[in-house]
Amino acid sequence: MSPRIKTTSTTSGDAIVARLFKRFEGVISPESMALTYRLFDKPLDDPAHRGDGYCDGSHYTYRGDAAFYPASVCKLFYAVAAYAWEKAGRIDLDHEDRRALREMIRYSSNEATCYVLGRLTDTENGRVLDDEAMQDWWQKRQVVQAFYDTWDNEAFTGLRLWHGTYEDSPYGREHAVRQHGGNRMSPLAAATMMQEIIMGRAVSASASALIRDDLCRDRERAAPNGPETLPDQVVGFVSQDVPSSIRIWSKAGLTAQTRHDVAYFQSESGASCIAAIFTSGLAAAANEDVLPAFGREIAGLLGAHDD
């Protein structure tokens, strides 16, 4: 007998959004939050079901196509691009490349991200160049975005992936090209990429598995007070209060102005969910309760109870 999830609909999704707005009045507003989720009655990472129609599971979105600065959620896309480059013979990923890819996803390293993006685009940072050289540099920097344009995926409308991530600010060439605008992404785009990875369809089953392993949050959930040198993608994010009976793979994003998370939830029964929530503004970014509250709502839809 197939595992069962709680019935979901536009009505139940709207109720979740309404509860979040009521509880966090003054922290989030209709314009500063967007989310999407997809519920399935089977685990998405089971190769036996790859490509089945059920993958069009029950879907809800609230401003899901709204574009935000994605913060570190962009790292999902850079990881997929790296393995696509390798498959196409455009790059030979060596030990240092693979170390950077691992650190970029597992620990959200900004230094690793800038290294990976530089390798993908052949654009090293440094002092600002003359106009002609800067234009050449900028043309190279856009190749990752050009790659995703070829996907012709409606969920990627408005996607913009031009820049690395930084602890405080970019400098030199990296700063100069910010005149063209920052990275942009919607919760729908993030959820779509997470689903491709979990289902083993991002580049290849083996590449997806490598990324998926680094997205697993079991390590942090088991030791939320681990070494302070490792950024925590659990506390203040969707997986913080989810019962341990539900496994979670996720990629968080955080700046002084944004707090995001995209995650895959899988219950013991096999019921699963892809979910993404993006919030913006100083109050939302500083608040560590909004995203965990959303995570608890998703756990409830999966029929999970507190341990």
mmCIF file of C-alpha atoms in Angstrom:
data_model
loop_
_atom_site.group_PDB
_atom_site.id
_atom_site.type_symbol
_atom_site.label_atom_id
_atom_site.label_comp_id
_atom_site.label_asym_id
_atom_site.label_seq_id
_atom_site.Cartn_x
_atom_site.Cartn_y
_atom_site.Cartn_z
ATOM 1 C CA MET A 1 0.000 0.000 0.000
ATOM 2 C CA SER A 2 1.411 3.408 -0.965
ATOM 3 C CA PRO A 3 2.373 5.816 1.831
ATOM 4 C CA ARG A 4 -0.156 8.571 2.359
ATOM 5 C CA ILE A 5 0.394 12.287 2.727
ATOM 6 C CA LYS A 6 -2.080 14.709 4.209
ATOM 7 C CA THR A 7 -4.357 16.157 1.578
ATOM 8 C CA THR A 8 -3.039 19.421 0.221
ATOM 9 C CA SER A 9 -4.659 22.028 -1.962
ATOM 10 C CA THR A 10 -4.598 25.716 -2.714
ATOM 11 C CA THR A 11 -6.735 26.142 0.392
ATOM 12 C CA SER A 12 -4.251 24.393 2.698
ATOM 13 C CA GLY A 13 -1.320 26.227 1.124
ATOM 14 C CA ASP A 14 -3.067 29.558 1.568
ATOM 15 C CA ALA A 15 -3.723 28.640 5.196
ATOM 16 C CA ILE A 16 -0.009 28.010 5.775
ATOM 17 C CA VAL A 17 0.874 31.392 4.293
ATOM 18 C CA ALA A 18 -1.822 33.100 6.365
ATOM 19 C CA ARG A 19 -0.496 31.512 9.565
ATOM 20 C CA LEU A 20 3.031 32.654 8.786
ATOM 21 C CA PHE A 21 1.920 36.226 8.148
ATOM 22 C CA LYS A 22 -0.170 36.308 11.314
ATOM 23 C CA ARG A 23 2.559 34.891 13.544
ATOM 24 C CA PHE A 24 5.348 36.981 12.057
ATOM 25 C CA GLU A 25 3.563 40.255 11.524
ATOM 26 C CA GLY A 26 6.143 43.017 11.214
ATOM 27 C CA VAL A 27 8.823 40.499 10.209
ATOM 28 C CA ILE A 28 7.500 39.330 6.843
ATOM 29 C CA SER A 29 4.981 40.899 4.491
ATOM 30 C CA PRO A 30 3.185 39.800 1.305
ATOM 31 C CA GLU A 31 5.958 41.464 -0.709
ATOM 32 C CA SER A 32 8.923 40.129 1.275
ATOM 33 C CA MET A 33 8.191 36.385 1.195
ATOM 34 C CA ALA A 34 7.681 33.788 -1.503
ATOM 35 C CA LEU A 35 7.452 30.011 -1.298
ATOM 36 C CA THR A 36 6.599 26.872 -3.161
ATOM 37 C CA TYR A 37 6.250 23.190 -2.307
ATOM 38 C CA ARG A 38 5.500 19.922 -4.096
ATOM 39 C CA LEU A 39 4.233 16.856 -2.264
ATOM 40 C CA PHE A 40 4.717 13.271 -3.445
ATOM 41 C CA ASP A 41 3.578 9.923 -2.100
ATOM 42 C CA LYS A 42 6.879 8.242 -2.986
ATOM 43 C CA PRO A 43 10.561 9.010 -2.358
ATOM 44 C CA LEU A 44 12.002 11.036 -5.226
ATOM 45 C CA ASP A 45 15.466 9.506 -4.916
ATOM 46 C CA ASP A 46 14.288 5.994 -5.826
ATOM 47 C CA PRO A 47 15.744 5.170 -9.280
ATOM 48 C CA ALA A 48 12.869 2.768 -9.898
ATOM 49 C CA HIS A 49 10.474 5.698 -10.129
ATOM 50 C CA ARG A 50 12.692 8.124 -12.034
ATOM 51 C CA GLY A 51 10.660 9.809 -14.720
ATOM 52 C CA ASP A 52 7.287 8.562 -13.462
ATOM 53 C CA GLY A 53 4.326 10.876 -13.830
ATOM 54 C CA TYR A 54 3.853 11.066 -10.067
ATOM 55 C CA CYS A 55 6.734 13.518 -10.073
ATOM 56 C CA ASP A 56 4.166 16.130 -11.032
ATOM 57 C CA GLY A 57 2.897 15.812 -7.452
ATOM 58 C CA SER A 58 0.559 18.170 -5.619
ATOM 59 C CA HIS A 59 1.966 21.664 -6.034
ATOM 60 C CA TYR A 60 1.420 24.944 -4.195
ATOM 61 C CA THR A 61 3.066 28.298 -4.748
ATOM 62 C CA TYR A 62 2.811 31.733 -3.222
ATOM 63 C CA ARG A 63 4.641 34.235 -5.438
ATOM 64 C CA GLY A 64 6.853 31.318 -6.401
ATOM 65 C CA ASP A 65 8.116 33.052 -9.532
ATOM 66 C CA ALA A 66 9.162 36.229 -7.672
ATOM 67 C CA ALA A 67 12.871 36.934 -8.161
ATOM 68 C CA PHE A 68 15.093 37.565 -5.122
ATOM 69 C CA TYR A 69 18.812 37.891 -4.577
ATOM 70 C CA PRO A 70 19.471 34.162 -3.983
ATOM 71 C CA ALA A 71 22.455 34.449 -1.640
ATOM 72 C CA SER A 72 24.071 31.002 -1.341
ATOM 73 C CA VAL A 73 21.227 29.104 -3.010
ATOM 74 C CA CYS A 74 22.997 29.941 -6.295
ATOM 75 C CA LYS A 75 25.647 27.406 -5.288
ATOM 76 C CA LEU A 76 23.296 24.572 -6.276
ATOM 77 C CA PHE A 77 23.371 25.839 -9.850
ATOM 78 C CA TYR A 78 27.136 26.323 -9.913
ATOM 79 C CA ALA A 79 27.653 22.752 -8.717
ATOM 80 C CA VAL A 80 25.412 21.353 -11.455
ATOM 81 C CA ALA A 81 27.194 23.494 -14.050
ATOM 82 C CA ALA A 82 30.579 22.156 -12.938
ATOM 83 C CA TYR A 83 29.545 18.541 -13.501
ATOM 84 C CA ALA A 84 27.921 19.498 -16.812
ATOM 85 C CA TRP A 85 31.211 21.097 -17.902
ATOM 86 C CA GLU A 86 33.030 17.891 -16.932
ATOM 87 C CA LYS A 87 30.598 15.694 -18.851
ATOM 88 C CA ALA A 88 30.966 17.887 -21.930
ATOM 89 C CA GLY A 89 34.769 17.803 -21.718
ATOM 90 C CA ARG A 90 34.982 21.542 -21.047
ATOM 91 C CA ILE A 91 36.849 21.052 -17.794
ATOM 92 C CA ASP A 92 38.843 18.307 -16.121
ATOM 93 C CA LEU A 93 37.805 18.408 -12.480
ATOM 94 C CA ASP A 94 40.875 17.761 -10.348
ATOM 95 C CA HIS A 95 41.187 17.115 -6.623
ATOM 96 C CA GLU A 96 41.133 20.805 -5.755
ATOM 97 C CA ASP A 97 38.046 21.423 -7.900
ATOM 98 C CA ARG A 98 36.218 18.601 -6.173
ATOM 99 C CA ARG A 99 37.261 19.854 -2.757
ATOM 100 C CA ALA A 100 35.887 23.279 -3.619
ATOM 101 C CA LEU A 101 32.612 21.801 -4.899
ATOM 102 C CA ARG A 102 32.211 19.833 -1.684
ATOM 103 C CA GLU A 103 32.950 22.810 0.570
ATOM 104 C CA MET A 104 30.692 25.074 -1.498
ATOM 105 C CA ILE A 105 27.629 22.905 -0.888
ATOM 106 C CA ARG A 106 28.339 21.151 2.402
ATOM 107 C CA TYR A 107 29.611 24.199 4.299
ATOM 108 C CA SER A 108 28.488 26.993 1.956
ATOM 109 C CA SER A 109 32.021 28.323 1.548
ATOM 110 C CA ASN A 110 32.072 31.638 -0.300
ATOM 111 C CA GLU A 111 35.760 31.277 -1.101
ATOM 112 C CA ALA A 112 35.080 27.895 -2.698
ATOM 113 C CA THR A 113 32.201 29.392 -4.680
ATOM 114 C CA CYS A 114 34.349 32.149 -6.164
ATOM 115 C CA TYR A 115 36.988 29.554 -7.043
ATOM 116 C CA VAL A 116 34.430 27.291 -8.756
ATOM 117 C CA LEU A 117 32.838 30.152 -10.695
ATOM 118 C CA GLY A 118 36.276 31.328 -11.791
ATOM 119 C CA ARG A 119 37.094 27.858 -13.073
ATOM 120 C CA LEU A 120 33.777 27.586 -14.941
ATOM 121 C CA THR A 121 34.083 30.966 -16.616
ATOM 122 C CA ASP A 122 37.859 31.432 -16.832
ATOM 123 C CA THR A 123 37.455 34.776 -15.048
ATOM 124 C CA GLU A 124 39.889 35.409 -12.234
ATOM 125 C CA ASN A 125 39.311 38.448 -10.045
ATOM 126 C CA GLY A 126 41.819 41.277 -9.787
ATOM 127 C CA ARG A 127 42.173 44.954 -10.498
ATOM 128 C CA VAL A 128 39.741 46.581 -12.928
ATOM 129 C CA LEU A 129 40.946 46.264 -16.530
ATOM 130 C CA ASP A 130 40.631 48.690 -19.447
ATOM 131 C CA ASP A 131 37.236 48.870 -21.133
ATOM 132 C CA GLU A 132 37.927 46.328 -23.888
ATOM 133 C CA ALA A 133 39.487 43.777 -21.536
ATOM 134 C CA MET A 134 36.682 44.246 -19.011
ATOM 135 C CA GLN A 135 34.104 43.605 -21.739
ATOM 136 C CA ASP A 136 35.874 40.358 -22.663
ATOM 137 C CA TRP A 137 35.971 39.363 -18.983
ATOM 138 C CA TRP A 138 32.270 40.141 -18.615
ATOM 139 C CA GLN A 139 31.347 38.102 -21.694
ATOM 140 C CA LYS A 140 33.130 35.097 -20.206
ATOM 141 C CA ARG A 141 31.435 35.582 -16.851
ATOM 142 C CA GLN A 142 28.009 35.099 -18.447
ATOM 143 C CA VAL A 143 28.584 31.543 -19.710
ATOM 144 C CA VAL A 144 26.931 29.855 -16.723
ATOM 145 C CA GLN A 145 23.777 31.869 -17.257
ATOM 146 C CA ALA A 146 23.926 31.081 -20.980
ATOM 147 C CA PHE A 147 24.074 27.373 -20.082
ATOM 148 C CA TYR A 148 20.873 27.582 -18.047
ATOM 149 C CA ASP A 149 19.175 29.580 -20.795
ATOM 150 C CA THR A 150 19.537 26.479 -23.000
ATOM 151 C CA TRP A 151 17.418 24.477 -20.537
ATOM 152 C CA ASP A 152 14.370 26.371 -21.791
ATOM 153 C CA ASN A 153 12.691 25.701 -18.448
ATOM 154 C CA GLU A 154 9.818 28.023 -17.579
ATOM 155 C CA ALA A 155 10.759 27.742 -13.892
ATOM 156 C CA PHE A 156 14.053 29.474 -14.689
ATOM 157 C CA THR A 157 12.383 32.633 -15.996
ATOM 158 C CA GLY A 158 14.157 35.619 -14.461
ATOM 159 C CA LEU A 159 17.136 33.512 -13.386
ATOM 160 C CA ARG A 160 20.410 35.465 -13.326
ATOM 161 C CA LEU A 161 23.687 33.822 -12.343
ATOM 162 C CA TRP A 162 26.608 36.147 -12.921
ATOM 163 C CA HIS A 163 28.434 36.481 -9.627
ATOM 164 C CA GLY A 164 30.166 34.703 -6.790
ATOM 165 C CA THR A 165 29.293 35.064 -3.096
ATOM 166 C CA TYR A 166 31.262 37.091 -0.581
ATOM 167 C CA GLU A 167 31.654 37.554 3.151
ATOM 168 C CA ASP A 168 31.283 41.329 2.880
ATOM 169 C CA SER A 169 31.650 42.754 -0.630
ATOM 170 C CA PRO A 170 33.242 42.047 -4.017
ATOM 171 C CA TYR A 171 36.232 44.122 -5.066
ATOM 172 C CA GLY A 172 38.038 44.935 -8.320
ATOM 173 C CA ARG A 173 36.587 43.310 -11.431
ATOM 174 C CA GLU A 174 33.949 41.493 -9.390
ATOM 175 C CA HIS A 175 32.707 44.807 -8.036
ATOM 176 C CA ALA A 176 32.872 46.630 -11.388
ATOM 177 C CA VAL A 177 30.517 44.203 -13.144
ATOM 178 C CA ARG A 178 27.867 44.635 -10.447
ATOM 179 C CA GLN A 179 26.742 47.565 -12.588
ATOM 180 C CA HIS A 180 24.952 44.922 -14.669
ATOM 181 C CA GLY A 181 22.908 43.810 -11.653
ATOM 182 C CA GLY A 182 23.172 41.072 -9.069
ATOM 183 C CA ASN A 183 22.201 37.418 -9.151
ATOM 184 C CA ARG A 184 18.447 36.718 -9.212
ATOM 185 C CA MET A 185 16.411 33.583 -8.571
ATOM 186 C CA SER A 186 12.886 32.527 -7.632
ATOM 187 C CA PRO A 187 11.798 29.850 -5.149
ATOM 188 C CA LEU A 188 10.320 27.970 -8.114
ATOM 189 C CA ALA A 189 13.710 27.861 -9.855
ATOM 190 C CA ALA A 190 15.434 26.682 -6.671
ATOM 191 C CA ALA A 191 12.815 23.977 -6.042
ATOM 192 C CA THR A 192 13.049 22.791 -9.651
ATOM 193 C CA MET A 193 16.823 22.416 -9.443
ATOM 194 C CA MET A 194 16.601 20.622 -6.094
ATOM 195 C CA GLN A 195 14.132 18.157 -7.599
ATOM 196 C CA GLU A 196 16.403 17.521 -10.579
ATOM 197 C CA ILE A 197 19.282 16.760 -8.199
ATOM 198 C CA ILE A 198 17.293 14.513 -5.880
ATOM 199 C CA MET A 199 15.840 12.563 -8.789
ATOM 200 C CA GLY A 200 19.279 12.022 -10.310
ATOM 201 C CA ARG A 201 18.465 14.018 -13.439
ATOM 202 C CA ALA A 202 20.902 16.930 -12.955
ATOM 203 C CA VAL A 203 23.629 16.131 -15.525
ATOM 204 C CA SER A 204 23.734 12.425 -14.583
ATOM 205 C CA ALA A 205 22.763 10.063 -11.794
ATOM 206 C CA SER A 206 26.353 9.973 -10.517
ATOM 207 C CA ALA A 207 26.786 13.766 -10.566
ATOM 208 C CA SER A 208 23.445 14.243 -8.820
ATOM 209 C CA ALA A 209 24.451 11.721 -6.159
ATOM 210 C CA LEU A 210 27.650 13.642 -5.388
ATOM 211 C CA ILE A 211 25.738 16.890 -4.907
ATOM 212 C CA ARG A 212 22.965 15.169 -2.979
ATOM 213 C CA ASP A 213 25.458 13.713 -0.502
ATOM 214 C CA ASP A 214 26.809 17.179 0.268
ATOM 215 C CA LEU A 215 23.275 18.543 0.679
ATOM 216 C CA CYS A 216 22.412 16.025 3.402
ATOM 217 C CA ARG A 217 21.880 17.843 6.708
ATOM 218 C CA ASP A 218 22.100 14.769 8.966
ATOM 219 C CA ARG A 219 25.553 15.836 10.146
ATOM 220 C CA GLU A 220 24.403 19.252 11.322
ATOM 221 C CA ARG A 221 21.087 18.057 12.724
ATOM 222 C CA ALA A 222 22.891 15.472 14.837
ATOM 223 C CA ALA A 223 25.347 18.063 16.150
ATOM 224 C CA PRO A 224 23.768 21.534 15.822
ATOM 225 C CA ASN A 225 26.365 22.971 18.204
ATOM 226 C CA GLY A 226 29.337 21.713 16.240
ATOM 227 C CA PRO A 227 32.511 23.643 15.422
ATOM 228 C CA GLU A 228 31.804 27.341 15.008
ATOM 229 C CA THR A 229 34.073 27.385 11.955
ATOM 230 C CA LEU A 230 31.457 25.424 10.007
ATOM 231 C CA PRO A 231 28.439 27.508 8.897
ATOM 232 C CA ASP A 232 25.218 25.980 10.193
ATOM 233 C CA GLN A 233 22.480 25.445 7.588
ATOM 234 C CA VAL A 234 20.044 24.019 10.147
ATOM 235 C CA VAL A 235 19.596 26.553 12.971
ATOM 236 C CA GLY A 236 17.295 29.281 11.710
ATOM 237 C CA PHE A 237 16.387 27.330 8.580
ATOM 238 C CA VAL A 238 13.644 24.892 7.558
ATOM 239 C CA SER A 239 15.136 21.721 9.051
ATOM 240 C CA GLN A 240 15.690 23.114 12.556
ATOM 241 C CA ASP A 241 12.519 21.741 14.187
ATOM 242 C CA VAL A 242 11.601 18.941 11.799
ATOM 243 C CA PRO A 243 11.315 15.545 13.552
ATOM 244 C CA SER A 244 14.341 13.316 13.084
ATOM 245 C CA SER A 245 12.070 10.728 11.429
ATOM 246 C CA ILE A 246 12.157 12.991 8.373
ATOM 247 C CA ARG A 247 15.434 13.189 6.501
ATOM 248 C CA ILE A 248 16.384 16.496 4.902
ATOM 249 C CA TRP A 249 18.686 17.624 2.122
ATOM 250 C CA SER A 250 18.928 21.408 1.817
ATOM 251 C CA LYS A 251 20.796 24.496 0.696
ATOM 252 C CA ALA A 252 20.384 27.676 2.713
ATOM 253 C CA GLY A 253 21.114 31.262 1.788
ATOM 254 C CA LEU A 254 21.709 34.122 4.228
ATOM 255 C CA THR A 255 22.777 37.755 4.012
ATOM 256 C CA ALA A 256 21.956 40.848 6.045
ATOM 257 C CA GLN A 257 18.965 41.348 3.724
ATOM 258 C CA THR A 258 17.833 37.802 2.850
ATOM 259 C CA ARG A 259 17.143 34.413 4.454
ATOM 260 C CA HIS A 260 16.291 31.496 2.144
ATOM 261 C CA ASP A 261 16.188 27.729 2.090
ATOM 262 C CA VAL A 262 15.390 25.047 -0.470
ATOM 263 C CA ALA A 263 14.991 21.497 0.781
ATOM 264 C CA TYR A 264 13.927 17.950 0.095
ATOM 265 C CA PHE A 265 12.011 16.217 2.918
ATOM 266 C CA GLN A 266 11.600 12.430 3.020
ATOM 267 C CA SER A 267 9.545 10.709 5.695
ATOM 268 C CA GLU A 268 9.896 7.168 6.999
ATOM 269 C CA SER A 269 6.748 6.218 5.080
ATOM 270 C CA GLY A 270 8.351 7.328 1.830
ATOM 271 C CA ALA A 271 6.185 10.409 1.383
ATOM 272 C CA SER A 272 8.346 13.321 0.300
ATOM 273 C CA CYS A 273 8.362 17.021 -0.461
ATOM 274 C CA ILE A 274 10.404 19.596 -2.337
ATOM 275 C CA ALA A 275 10.054 23.031 -0.729
ATOM 276 C CA ALA A 276 11.622 26.471 -1.089
ATOM 277 C CA ILE A 277 11.046 29.644 0.895
ATOM 278 C CA PHE A 278 12.698 33.013 0.252
ATOM 279 C CA THR A 279 12.415 36.066 2.513
ATOM 280 C CA SER A 280 13.896 39.547 2.238
ATOM 281 C CA GLY A 281 14.383 42.609 4.425
ATOM 282 C CA LEU A 282 16.424 43.274 7.550
ATOM 283 C CA ALA A 283 13.787 41.925 9.936
ATOM 284 C CA ALA A 284 13.245 38.693 8.025
ATOM 285 C CA ALA A 285 16.953 38.082 7.518
ATOM 286 C CA ALA A 286 17.639 38.489 11.225
ATOM 287 C CA ASN A 287 14.712 36.307 12.321
ATOM 288 C CA GLU A 288 15.564 32.657 13.039
ATOM 289 C CA ASP A 289 11.972 31.486 13.503
ATOM 290 C CA VAL A 290 10.179 32.074 10.184
ATOM 291 C CA LEU A 291 11.888 29.346 8.172
ATOM 292 C CA PRO A 292 11.702 26.719 10.945
ATOM 293 C CA ALA A 293 7.962 27.481 11.221
ATOM 294 C CA PHE A 294 7.583 26.757 7.515
ATOM 295 C CA GLY A 295 9.574 23.552 7.962
ATOM 296 C CA ARG A 296 7.168 22.427 10.693
ATOM 297 C CA GLU A 297 4.235 23.095 8.349
ATOM 298 C CA ILE A 298 5.801 20.859 5.701
ATOM 299 C CA ALA A 299 6.442 18.139 8.283
ATOM 300 C CA GLY A 300 2.768 18.359 9.210
ATOM 301 C CA LEU A 301 1.717 17.888 5.601
ATOM 302 C CA LEU A 302 3.837 14.744 5.518
ATOM 303 C CA GLY A 303 1.996 13.473 8.562
ATOM 304 C CA ALA A 304 5.041 13.671 10.850
ATOM 305 C CA HIS A 305 4.852 14.154 14.590
ATOM 306 C CA ASP A 306 7.404 15.447 17.075
ATOM 307 C CA ASP A 307 9.708 12.786 18.502
#
